[in-house]
């Protein structure tokens, strides 16, 4: 579903991502962990086609993000760590805007809006301007906008930040259901307990380099993910 | 504490003079000096110069007639009008909308200190505007009429009184705007409407004032006596400037007391208004029928939503939408007079005067510059168009198309009105109609070029990309420069070149330039946007 081959991205003289390779299969929830400034967001933005990269290749569902960005973006949804949405729209206007861009038929989008807005308890607030939303509400709206076009791959940067416990629980269920249906999810998080319980695979990044990746068992063995992460960070 | 807040406030206000947002680095010393010199030139040279000329025209005659008080009363009135209306929206934004209101309110800072620091900001802006009128007025009076200790102190006292009146009016008007903003749902349009009414009132008073001042200067003694008997307070007010101690003893404490009262009233309502939920009444969502749109239409609708959500955006970049048809109607009514007025520049040929009329329409059309700040206005939401499956050229095309629609549609009735008024052949009339329409397309592309080439994404207040960005400056000044290039040569060549040929040549020039700009936007512009 997602193949990152020898990805390198530099900002001036600094290598934010250094020769990274990753492969995510359909049905997988892939966690991405690392300290602040390790290169997680840069990697996710390169995958989402927001940032251009220096060398390497990213393919989504067989297409290169560099050569055919529109086709790749049609297959994915991206949610940043701080979802700055269009404040001048109402929630429902934003969802219809995203659905229009992705060409989601009206009946399908309405059914999905109903389903996910009800799940995340946002239905009543959809007519409100986004400028009135709290951070958590914006996060929920961004989640619905990601799920509205049923993407093959969902990229999320710290998706649990700002969500209340119930919404966090529901998001985990939505993520699992999405992957059970053949989709894939690549997300970054600092909440290691969540990563440990939710992810099928995990990758640890430090100073732009991938220092360990694989199935949860391969990465952590008998230890907890937190212990492994702290050990790797200390070395 | 107040000192710390003031330092923060001034750092913010003058930041652009020291820091280059585009290059993300501090400006060089030379650059800072040039920035301040330009600002000084605009304030002292342009505005101050205009008011100095007005003061010079009034002072001698009035002072000789013993009407120095009337001279001061009139110019103080202009200063108050200029200061208060010039800063009303700034007052609203500075007092109630700063992004750091919550941050400061959460700190152990007394609310009155926050208010005082904000008010000082408003006061200084009002002082600056009022100063451009009052300082020339005082200096001219001291040179032309009398320069005694009493008149100097009186003049300074009057200036301070005027600045406090400006502050009071700004605060009151800002409070009204804040109240409207909290209470109403479709406040953007209402705020624009109020602003338009204020602008109309401002210009009405401005033009009437010129006539009135001329009348006053000629018949100063008669009017002076009438005003003195009917409005003694105004007489006393003007006398402050002449150095009348009794008048000063009345007005100084009165103004100080009223200012204190306004500040007290403001401090009582500030917290409530600054922390108010501006969302209006909460509407519960009910599912409605929707129609699917193409990606381009969805982006275009999004651009229009952005436009109509912001009074700042509408007022600063869309005023021409109203001005163009208004100008058309004005031409229908006063067209003949205007043609007769311009004709002497072309050796009395009224047909040639059509070119300056055409240029006037282009100048107004160039004030519609929604595309110029559009890329910058994406701000922190830039990730949305960058991550969606749309081609960058479609995103930029939506921005250009909005400006195209906003300028072409009001231009249509305007060019028809012009064609009715000008004495020209059918072919010339056709070209006169087509050229402003072609120019509007050129302007939309030129403004998109300016906006894509000079983006500014790290703004904290939308007024910065809308009003003070390099993109908007380039779009407006560059656009007006192009119109000047079109109109000015005709003054010299109209005797030798047929108007049809001249207009046709310029139509080709605008079309060719548009094609080049379009090519740039679709190639270099796309690259620039994708690198943001």
Coordinates of C-alpha atoms in Angstrom, one line a residue, chain B residues 71 387 399 416:
Chain B
X71 CA -9.6 78.5 11.9
X387 CA -2.7 17.3 0.6
X399 CA -8.1 32.2 -6.9
X416 CA -21.8 50.1 -21.2

